[in-house]
Every structure is written in structure tokens, then in C-alpha cells.
Coordinates of C-alpha atoms and ligand atoms in Angstrom, one line a residue:
M1 CA 156.3 213.4 174.6
T2 CA 156.2 213.8 178.4
V3 CA 156.7 211.0 180.7
S4 CA 155.2 212.1 184.3
A5 CA 155.3 211.1 187.9
S6 CA 151.9 209.9 189.4
G7 CA 150.7 209.8 192.9
D8 CA 147.6 209.1 194.8
A9 CA 144.7 211.3 194.4
G10 CA 145.3 214.3 196.2
S11 CA 148.8 213.4 197.4
P12 CA 151.1 216.3 196.9
A13 CA 154.3 213.9 196.4
P14 CA 154.0 211.4 193.7
H15 CA 154.8 207.8 194.6
R16 CA 155.8 206.6 190.9
F17 CA 158.5 208.0 188.8
P18 CA 159.5 206.7 185.7
V19 CA 163.4 207.1 186.9
V20 CA 164.6 207.4 190.5
V21 CA 168.3 208.4 190.6
V22 CA 170.0 207.8 193.9
G23 CA 173.0 210.2 194.4
A24 CA 173.3 213.9 193.6
G25 CA 176.8 213.9 192.4
P26 CA 178.1 214.7 188.9
A27 CA 176.7 211.3 187.6
G28 CA 173.2 211.5 189.2
L29 CA 172.5 215.1 188.5
T30 CA 173.5 214.8 184.7
V31 CA 171.3 211.9 184.2
G32 CA 168.7 213.9 185.9
N33 CA 169.0 216.8 183.8
I34 CA 169.2 214.8 180.5
L35 CA 165.8 213.3 181.5
R36 CA 164.1 216.8 182.6
A37 CA 165.2 218.0 179.3
A38 CA 163.4 215.3 177.5
G39 CA 160.1 215.8 179.7
V40 CA 160.8 212.5 181.7
D41 CA 160.0 213.1 185.4
C42 CA 162.4 211.6 187.7
L43 CA 163.3 211.8 191.4
V44 CA 166.8 212.3 192.7
L45 CA 167.6 211.0 196.3
E46 CA 170.7 212.3 198.1
T47 CA 171.9 211.8 201.6
G48 CA 173.7 215.1 201.8
S49 CA 172.4 218.5 202.3
R50 CA 172.3 220.8 199.1
A51 CA 175.1 223.1 200.8
A52 CA 177.1 220.0 201.6
V53 CA 177.1 218.6 197.9
E54 CA 177.8 222.1 196.4
R55 CA 180.9 222.6 198.7
R56 CA 182.6 219.3 198.3
P57 CA 185.9 219.9 196.5
R58 CA 187.4 216.8 194.6
A59 CA 188.0 217.0 191.0
G60 CA 189.1 219.8 188.9
V61 CA 190.3 218.3 185.6
V62 CA 187.4 218.0 183.0
E63 CA 188.1 216.5 179.8
E64 CA 187.4 218.4 176.4
W65 CA 184.9 215.6 175.1
A66 CA 183.1 215.9 178.4
V67 CA 182.7 219.5 178.3
R68 CA 181.5 219.3 174.7
G69 CA 179.0 216.5 175.9
L70 CA 177.9 218.8 178.8
E71 CA 177.5 221.9 176.4
R72 CA 175.3 219.6 173.7
R73 CA 172.9 219.1 176.8
G74 CA 172.8 222.6 177.7
L75 CA 174.8 222.0 180.9
A76 CA 178.1 224.0 180.2
R77 CA 177.1 227.7 180.0
V78 CA 178.6 228.8 183.4
L79 CA 181.6 226.2 183.0
L80 CA 182.4 227.6 179.7
G81 CA 182.7 231.3 181.1
R82 CA 184.6 230.5 184.0
A83 CA 187.0 227.3 183.5
Q84 CA 190.5 227.7 182.8
R85 CA 191.9 226.1 179.6
H86 CA 195.0 224.0 179.9
T87 CA 197.3 223.1 177.1
E88 CA 200.6 221.7 178.6
C89 CA 201.6 220.0 181.7
E90 CA 205.1 219.8 183.5
F91 CA 206.9 216.8 184.6
R92 CA 209.8 217.2 187.2
F93 CA 212.4 214.4 187.3
G94 CA 216.1 214.3 187.8
G95 CA 216.1 218.0 189.3
E96 CA 215.0 219.1 185.7
R97 CA 211.8 220.7 184.3
H98 CA 210.1 218.9 181.1
R99 CA 207.2 220.7 179.5
F100 CA 204.8 218.5 178.0
R101 CA 202.6 220.4 175.4
Y102 CA 199.7 218.2 174.6
T103 CA 197.6 220.5 172.8
E104 CA 200.5 221.1 170.2
L105 CA 200.5 217.4 169.8
T106 CA 196.5 216.7 169.5
G107 CA 194.8 220.0 169.1
H108 CA 192.8 219.2 172.3
H109 CA 193.0 220.7 175.8
H110 CA 191.8 220.2 179.2
F111 CA 189.4 222.5 181.3
V112 CA 190.2 222.9 184.9
Y113 CA 186.7 223.7 186.9
P114 CA 186.2 222.6 190.3
Q115 CA 183.8 219.8 190.8
Q116 CA 181.7 221.5 193.5
F117 CA 181.2 224.4 191.0
L118 CA 179.9 221.8 188.3
V119 CA 177.7 220.2 191.1
T120 CA 176.3 223.5 191.9
D121 CA 175.7 224.5 188.2
L122 CA 174.0 221.0 187.8
V123 CA 171.7 221.4 191.0
R124 CA 170.6 224.7 189.7
E125 CA 169.7 223.8 186.2
Y126 CA 168.1 220.3 187.5
A127 CA 165.9 221.8 190.4
D128 CA 165.5 225.4 189.7
V129 CA 165.2 225.8 186.0
R130 CA 164.2 222.3 184.7
G131 CA 161.8 221.7 187.6
G132 CA 163.3 218.3 188.9
E133 CA 162.5 217.0 191.9
I134 CA 165.2 216.2 194.5
R135 CA 165.3 215.3 198.2
F136 CA 168.3 215.9 200.3
G137 CA 169.2 214.6 203.6
V138 CA 167.3 211.4 203.0
R139 CA 168.5 208.3 205.2
D140 CA 168.8 204.6 205.0
V141 CA 168.1 204.2 201.2
R142 CA 167.0 200.6 200.0
L143 CA 166.2 199.0 196.7
H144 CA 163.5 196.6 196.2
G145 CA 162.1 194.4 193.5
L146 CA 165.0 194.9 191.0
D147 CA 164.3 191.9 188.8
T148 CA 160.7 192.7 188.7
D149 CA 158.7 195.0 186.6
R150 CA 157.8 197.1 189.4
P151 CA 161.2 198.0 191.4
S152 CA 161.0 200.5 194.2
V153 CA 163.3 202.5 196.5
S154 CA 162.6 203.4 200.0
Y155 CA 164.1 206.0 202.3
L156 CA 163.7 207.5 205.6
C157 CA 162.4 211.0 205.5
P158 CA 164.5 213.5 207.0
D159 CA 161.4 215.5 208.2
S160 CA 159.1 212.9 209.5
G161 CA 161.6 210.1 210.0
G162 CA 159.1 207.8 208.5
R163 CA 160.1 205.6 205.6
R164 CA 158.7 206.4 202.3
V165 CA 158.5 204.0 199.3
V166 CA 158.7 205.5 195.6
H167 CA 157.7 203.1 192.8
A168 CA 160.2 203.4 189.7
G169 CA 160.3 202.3 186.2
F170 CA 164.1 202.3 186.3
I171 CA 166.7 203.1 189.0
A172 CA 169.9 205.0 188.4
G173 CA 172.6 204.1 191.0
C174 CA 174.8 207.1 191.0
D175 CA 175.8 206.9 194.7
G176 CA 179.3 206.9 194.5
A177 CA 182.0 204.5 195.6
H178 CA 180.5 204.3 199.4
G179 CA 176.8 204.2 198.4
V180 CA 174.3 201.4 198.5
T181 CA 173.3 200.6 195.1
R182 CA 176.3 198.5 194.2
A183 CA 175.5 196.2 196.9
A184 CA 172.2 195.4 195.5
L185 CA 173.6 193.6 192.3
P186 CA 173.5 190.1 193.1
P187 CA 177.0 188.6 194.0
A188 CA 176.5 185.5 191.7
R189 CA 175.6 187.9 188.5
T190 CA 178.3 190.4 189.3
R191 CA 182.2 190.2 188.9
V192 CA 184.1 193.0 191.0
A193 CA 187.6 193.5 189.6
R194 CA 190.1 195.2 192.2
F195 CA 193.6 196.5 192.1
D196 CA 195.4 198.1 194.9
Y197 CA 198.4 200.3 194.2
G198 CA 199.8 199.9 197.7
V199 CA 200.4 203.5 198.1
G200 CA 198.4 206.4 199.6
W201 CA 198.1 210.0 198.8
L202 CA 198.1 212.9 200.8
A203 CA 195.4 214.9 199.2
L204 CA 195.7 218.8 200.1
L205 CA 193.9 221.8 199.3
A206 CA 196.2 224.9 200.0
E207 CA 194.9 228.6 200.3
A208 CA 197.3 229.8 198.1
P209 CA 197.8 231.0 194.3
P210 CA 199.1 228.3 192.0
S211 CA 203.1 227.8 192.0
C212 CA 203.2 227.2 188.3
D213 CA 201.0 228.0 185.2
C214 CA 200.3 224.3 184.4
V215 CA 199.6 221.0 186.3
V216 CA 202.8 219.8 187.6
F217 CA 203.9 215.9 188.3
G218 CA 207.1 215.5 190.4
T219 CA 208.6 212.1 190.5
H220 CA 211.3 212.0 193.2
P221 CA 213.1 208.8 195.2
R222 CA 211.1 210.6 198.0
G223 CA 207.7 209.9 196.4
F224 CA 205.5 211.3 193.9
A225 CA 204.2 215.1 194.5
G226 CA 201.5 216.8 192.3
H227 CA 200.5 220.5 191.8
M228 CA 197.2 221.4 190.2
Q229 CA 195.4 224.7 190.0
R230 CA 192.0 225.1 191.2
G231 CA 191.3 228.7 191.0
P232 CA 193.2 232.1 191.9
D233 CA 193.5 231.3 195.3
V234 CA 193.4 227.8 196.0
T235 CA 195.8 224.9 194.7
R236 CA 195.7 221.5 195.3
Y237 CA 198.7 219.5 196.0
Y238 CA 199.5 215.7 196.4
L239 CA 202.2 213.9 198.2
Q240 CA 202.7 210.1 198.0
C241 CA 202.5 208.7 201.6
P242 CA 202.2 205.1 203.1
P243 CA 198.4 203.9 202.6
G244 CA 196.4 204.3 205.7
D245 CA 198.7 207.1 206.9
D246 CA 197.2 209.6 209.5
P247 CA 197.1 213.2 208.3
E248 CA 198.0 214.3 211.6
N249 CA 201.4 212.9 210.6
W250 CA 201.7 215.7 208.3
P251 CA 201.8 219.2 210.0
H252 CA 202.2 222.2 207.9
E253 CA 205.9 222.6 208.0
R254 CA 206.5 218.9 207.1
V255 CA 204.2 219.3 204.0
W256 CA 205.6 222.4 202.7
A257 CA 209.2 221.0 203.3
E258 CA 208.3 217.7 201.4
L259 CA 206.5 219.6 198.5
R260 CA 209.6 221.9 198.1
E261 CA 211.9 218.9 198.1
R262 CA 209.8 216.6 195.5
L263 CA 208.8 219.5 193.3
G264 CA 212.3 221.2 193.3
A265 CA 213.7 221.3 189.9
A266 CA 216.4 224.1 188.3
G267 CA 214.7 227.3 187.4
A268 CA 211.4 226.2 189.1
P269 CA 209.6 229.1 190.6
P270 CA 209.4 229.0 194.4
L271 CA 206.0 227.5 195.8
N272 CA 203.3 229.9 196.9
E273 CA 202.7 228.3 200.4
G274 CA 199.5 229.2 202.4
R275 CA 197.0 227.5 205.0
L276 CA 196.3 223.9 204.3
I277 CA 192.4 224.1 204.2
E278 CA 192.1 220.2 203.4
K279 CA 194.3 217.2 204.4
R280 CA 193.3 213.7 203.9
V281 CA 194.9 210.3 202.8
L282 CA 193.5 208.5 199.9
D283 CA 194.6 204.8 199.6
M284 CA 195.1 204.4 195.9
R285 CA 192.6 201.5 194.8
N286 CA 190.4 200.9 191.8
H287 CA 187.5 198.6 191.3
V288 CA 185.2 197.8 188.4
V289 CA 181.9 196.2 188.6
E290 CA 181.0 194.0 185.6
P291 CA 178.2 194.5 184.5
M292 CA 177.1 197.8 185.6
A293 CA 173.2 196.8 185.3
Y294 CA 170.9 194.3 186.6
G295 CA 167.2 194.0 185.8
R296 CA 166.0 197.7 186.2
L297 CA 169.0 199.1 188.1
F298 CA 171.8 200.8 186.2
L299 CA 175.0 201.9 188.1
A300 CA 176.9 205.1 186.7
G301 CA 179.9 206.9 188.1
D302 CA 182.0 206.0 191.0
A303 CA 179.0 203.5 192.1
A304 CA 180.2 201.3 189.1
H305 CA 184.0 202.0 189.2
L306 CA 186.3 203.7 191.7
T307 CA 189.3 205.3 189.9
A308 CA 192.1 206.7 192.1
P309 CA 192.8 210.3 191.2
I310 CA 196.3 209.3 189.6
A311 CA 195.1 210.3 186.1
A312 CA 192.3 212.5 187.1
K313 CA 189.7 210.3 185.2
G314 CA 187.0 209.4 188.0
M315 CA 184.5 212.6 187.4
N316 CA 185.3 212.3 183.5
L317 CA 184.2 208.6 183.6
A318 CA 181.0 209.4 185.7
L319 CA 180.1 212.0 183.1
H320 CA 180.6 209.6 180.2
D321 CA 178.3 206.8 182.0
A322 CA 175.6 209.5 182.6
F323 CA 175.6 210.9 179.1
L324 CA 175.0 207.3 177.7
L325 CA 172.6 206.3 180.7
G326 CA 170.5 209.8 180.4
D327 CA 170.2 209.1 176.4
A328 CA 169.4 205.4 176.8
L329 CA 166.7 206.2 179.3
V330 CA 165.1 208.7 177.2
A331 CA 165.1 206.5 174.0
R332 CA 163.4 203.8 176.1
L333 CA 160.8 205.9 177.9
T334 CA 159.9 208.3 175.1
E335 CA 160.1 205.8 172.0
G336 CA 160.3 202.5 173.3
D337 CA 163.8 202.0 172.1
G338 CA 165.7 199.5 174.4
R339 CA 168.9 199.3 172.6
G340 CA 170.9 202.0 174.6
L341 CA 169.9 200.4 177.8
S342 CA 170.9 197.0 176.6
G343 CA 174.2 198.0 175.3
Y344 CA 174.8 200.5 178.2
S345 CA 177.2 198.5 180.5
A346 CA 179.5 197.3 177.7
A347 CA 179.6 200.8 176.1
C348 CA 180.7 202.5 179.3
L349 CA 183.1 199.6 180.2
A350 CA 185.2 200.3 177.1
R351 CA 186.3 203.5 178.2
V352 CA 186.3 202.5 181.9
W353 CA 189.1 199.8 181.2
D354 CA 190.9 201.9 178.7
Y355 CA 191.2 204.8 181.5
Q356 CA 192.1 201.8 184.1
E357 CA 195.0 200.5 182.0
F358 CA 196.2 204.4 181.5
S359 CA 196.1 204.9 185.4
Q360 CA 198.1 201.5 185.9
W361 CA 200.8 202.9 183.5
L362 CA 200.9 206.2 185.0
S363 CA 201.0 204.9 188.3
E364 CA 204.2 203.0 187.9
V365 CA 205.8 206.4 186.4
Y366 CA 204.7 208.3 189.5
H367 CA 205.4 205.5 192.1
G368 CA 208.1 203.5 190.6
P369 CA 211.1 206.1 191.4
A370 CA 210.2 205.8 195.3
S371 CA 209.5 202.0 195.3
A372 CA 213.1 201.2 196.9
D373 CA 213.4 198.7 193.7
P374 CA 215.9 200.0 191.5
Y375 CA 214.6 198.2 188.6
R376 CA 211.3 199.7 188.9
A377 CA 212.9 203.2 189.2
G378 CA 215.0 202.8 186.3
T379 CA 212.0 201.5 184.1
A380 CA 209.9 204.5 185.4
L381 CA 212.3 207.0 184.2
A382 CA 212.6 205.1 180.9
R383 CA 208.9 205.6 180.3
L384 CA 209.3 209.5 181.3
R385 CA 212.1 209.7 179.0
R386 CA 210.6 208.3 176.1
L387 CA 207.6 211.1 176.4
F388 CA 210.2 213.5 175.5
D389 CA 212.5 211.5 173.1
S390 CA 209.9 209.8 170.8
P391 CA 207.1 211.9 169.0
V392 CA 205.2 208.8 168.7
A393 CA 205.3 207.9 172.4
A394 CA 204.3 211.4 173.0
A395 CA 201.2 211.6 171.0
A396 CA 200.0 208.3 172.3
F397 CA 200.4 209.6 175.7
A398 CA 198.8 212.7 174.9
E399 CA 195.9 210.9 173.7
Q400 CA 195.3 208.9 176.7
Y401 CA 196.0 211.9 179.0
L402 CA 193.1 214.0 177.1
G403 CA 190.7 210.8 176.8
T404 CA 190.5 210.9 173.0
T405 CA 191.6 207.4 172.2
T406 CA 188.2 206.1 173.0
G407 CA 186.1 208.2 170.5
G408 CA 185.8 211.4 172.6
Ligands
RFL501 P1 179.9 211.0 194.1 O1 180.6 212.5 193.3 O2 180.7 210.6 194.9 O3 178.4 211.4 194.1 C1 177.8 210.5 194.7 C2 176.5 211.3 195.8 O4 175.5 210.2 196.2 C3 175.4 210.5 197.7 N1 175.4 209.3 198.2 C4 173.9 208.8 198.4 N2 172.7 209.3 198.2 C5 171.6 208.5 198.2 N3 171.5 207.4 198.9 C6 172.8 206.9 199.4 N4 172.9 205.7 200.2 C7 174.1 207.6 199.3 N5 175.2 207.4 199.5 C8 175.9 208.3 198.9 C9 176.7 211.3 197.9 O5 176.4 212.2 199.0 C10 177.2 212.1 196.6 O6 176.5 213.4 196.7 O7 179.8 210.3 192.5 P2 179.8 210.5 191.1 O8 178.6 211.2 190.8 O9 179.8 209.0 190.5 O10 181.1 211.4 190.7 C11 182.3 210.6 190.6 C12 183.4 211.6 191.0 O11 183.0 212.1 192.2 C13 184.8 211.1 191.2 O12 185.1 210.2 190.4 C14 185.8 212.2 191.1 O13 185.9 213.3 192.3 C15 187.3 211.5 191.1 N6 188.3 212.6 191.2 C16 188.7 213.2 190.1 N7 188.0 213.0 188.7 C17 188.7 213.6 187.7 O14 187.8 213.3 186.5 N8 189.5 214.6 187.7 C18 190.0 215.0 188.9 O15 190.7 215.8 188.7 C19 189.8 214.4 190.1 N9 190.3 214.6 191.3 C20 189.0 213.0 192.4 C21 190.0 214.2 192.4 C22 188.5 212.4 193.7 C23 189.2 212.8 194.8 N10 188.8 212.2 196.0 C24 188.5 212.8 197.2 C25 188.4 211.0 195.9 C26 190.7 214.6 193.5 C27 190.4 214.0 194.6 C28 190.9 214.4 196.1

């Protein structure tokens, strides 16, 4: 069954779509692709240009269940050919290296595939292969009539500057943490739970090969440091810093000196240094919006829940939401089955809260040693040592790290 867009007679651009998706990140593009595969027309509206969204480097760790979900929907062909498979990570503390072999414990692994590559694949599949409509460069997106049967979305057209109105059966709010769709939820019907970790991370991309064959987490009295491969010539590093710190306080020499100190451990290979091509401070904060739906608006991904990259979970949650929302919209629009949509928010939030709790646990491990509080430092190290002393604790950690505890 095909569910088509409709427009004024003779108009080249339909003014009504079964679904309007706001935002072309991993969440919005996955929803769009699922709809197109089922013959449901949709319109994706994106403020950025195609080149900008295909170049934005952010996540890299994709959980195995998420890759299998993409694969089942015909969206992982390029990823499976290019992504690295990771089976272990390394913790460095007390001047020593400790390998954590999570695949040995669980049989599951991680994929590492830069987010901009996934977005590029999803845009190509949606627009060029599945014939989906997408408008880049739109401005001032507004939502109207959400509690009616005829909601609409309006935006300023990048070419004419005029306001265009598109009627929608349903709206998918996938416009990230700084978008507009979340603000359309009525405050009286919405709860926003917030958590501020009180630390910042200097997020860095270095034009340099990885310095180790796996992800490295360094806990150190001077602050957390992380090392994550992004490809043969680009490596992501993190350095804990004060929240709101100015990246200009971190010149090249200071960054590399601090990374060497915090990631230093007996027998560790030296860091491969290189030009820093990204340097930004992220304040570590989370929030969760409940419920993730109102009327005909359904939020997915960072629009509904921001998860600081402490546990590399944000994009994975965005994909989980998108799978559920895409499938639920297809069921509703092609078979009249609304059960997926009515259970959507609760089904997403189970995994969201599980990952929030894990991030909080891990944050204490990473940041406790530098908290200047000897009690927090002591308990953080106890948590770390337990991972290497207790097979049961190690297995539980591995499940959460891989996201397999919640049915993945
Ligand atoms: P996105 O990717 O932010 O996409 C939203 C899109 O909406 C557009 N937009 C609008 N479009 C129309 N109208 C508006 N009013 C709009 N406002 C915004 C934006 O231009 C954009 O194209 O949200 P989505 O799809 O929910 O995806 C979420 C992920 O991007 C995010 O959770 C991850 O990047 C988080 N994250 C990580 N997640 C992981 O699972 N694994 C990781 O290893 C990982 N590493 C990271 C990360 C995030 C980072 N930063 C920069 C916050 C590393 C970093 C440094």
C-alpha cells in the first residue's frame, strides 16, 4: 500500500504529507527511510545544508543491536563494509593499563563508524535511492495545531524567503537538542528531568592515527581523558575541564601535555600527536522529556533526551527511537494499527532511563578521582577495581556498555 503526498492541482510541491520529519540527523533520516521503504511519503525539513550535515563529526560508537536494526531495514550496507569492529577497551588508572575484553564476556561487539558517514549513507538512501523529499536550508520552522487532526508545519523557504505551510498527518520531531519541536510540547503536560554533571569535556579531533588499538579511558587525579579511534588518520580525544571553559585556554602544547599525563601508564605506547582539527567544550548535562509525544507530534533522539557523550549512547538512543517510531508510523498509516504509536514513548523511555543510569554510574568512575573529594576518589577506584576482580561485575558492566541489557 502506498500512502502518498497530495497537493494543489498543478502544484509541483505537495502541501500535505502523511508525515513531516523535522531534522535530518540520524533519527530523522532513519524514520524517513523506514517510511519510504513502506511506500509512505514524507517530507524531511532540515536547517543545515546537505554538505553541512554530511560533514558534522560527532559520534563514532554504534552498538551492535543498532547496526543489526539498520541492517534489517536495508540501511547498513556501507557501514558493514567500512566500520571497525571493537571487542575490548582499556582503562588506565594508578599508572597501569587494564584491558577489558567485553566480547569475550558477552559474545557482542561494538562498531566504530563516524556519525557523518552514517548520515551521508542515510541521506543518499533516503533522497537518491528511495526518492524521499528533503528540503535543506529551511529557516524558522514552526508547528501548528498539534492537538487537532490537521497539524501543520511552516517554514521560511531558503529560495523565496516566503513562508510555506505543509499539512501533516503526523510530525516527527527529530531536530536535536537545540531544535524547536520540543518547545511545542505544552509545559503543563510535559516533565523535563535534568541532570548536570558539573564538569566539562574538551572534545578534540586530532589529525593523527590512533595511539592504541582500542578505546582508552584514563581516570586520573588531574581529570578524565579519553581516546577513541575514528579512522586511520583521525582520532577523537577528550579531556575533562571546568564547565564553560574556553577552548582557547587549550593551545596545542597544553592539550598534548595533558593527554600524555592523564593517559600515561606503564607500557603504554606513546601518543601519536597531530594537528587539532576540532576543539570545543561540552558541558556534561543530560535531560529527558516525558512523555515523548503530544497529539500528533512524536519526538525522537536528542530532541527528547540529551545524553552527554560519557557513555557514547546518544546516537544509539536516537536510532532506537527512530526504529520504533518509523515502524509505528508505518503500522498506523498502512494498516490503521495505532498500538505502536500509543506505546511509543514508554517503549523508548525504558532504554533511555537505563542508559541515563549507566552514564551516571560511569561519570562517577571518570570524574570521581579528580573531584578533590577523597571519598569520591576512593569509591570511584573501588568501582574500577571491581570490574577486574569480579566476573559478575564485569559481565554486568559489559552488558550495559554494549546496550544488551534492554533486549538489544
Ligand atoms: P542531531 O544529530 O542533532 O540531528 C538533528 C538535526 O536537526 C537539525 N535541526 C533542525 N532542522 C529543522 N528545523 C529546526 N528547527 C532544526 N534544528 C535543528 C540539525 O541541523 C540536525 O541536522 O540529532 P539526532 O538525530 O537525535 O541524533 C543524536 C546524535 O547526533 C547524538 O546523540 C550523538 O552525536 C551523541 N554522541 C554520541 N552518541 C553515540 O551514540 N556514540 C558516540 O560515540 C557519541 N559521541 C556524541 C559523541 C555527541 C558529541 N557532541 C558534539 C555533542 C561525541 C560528541 C563530541
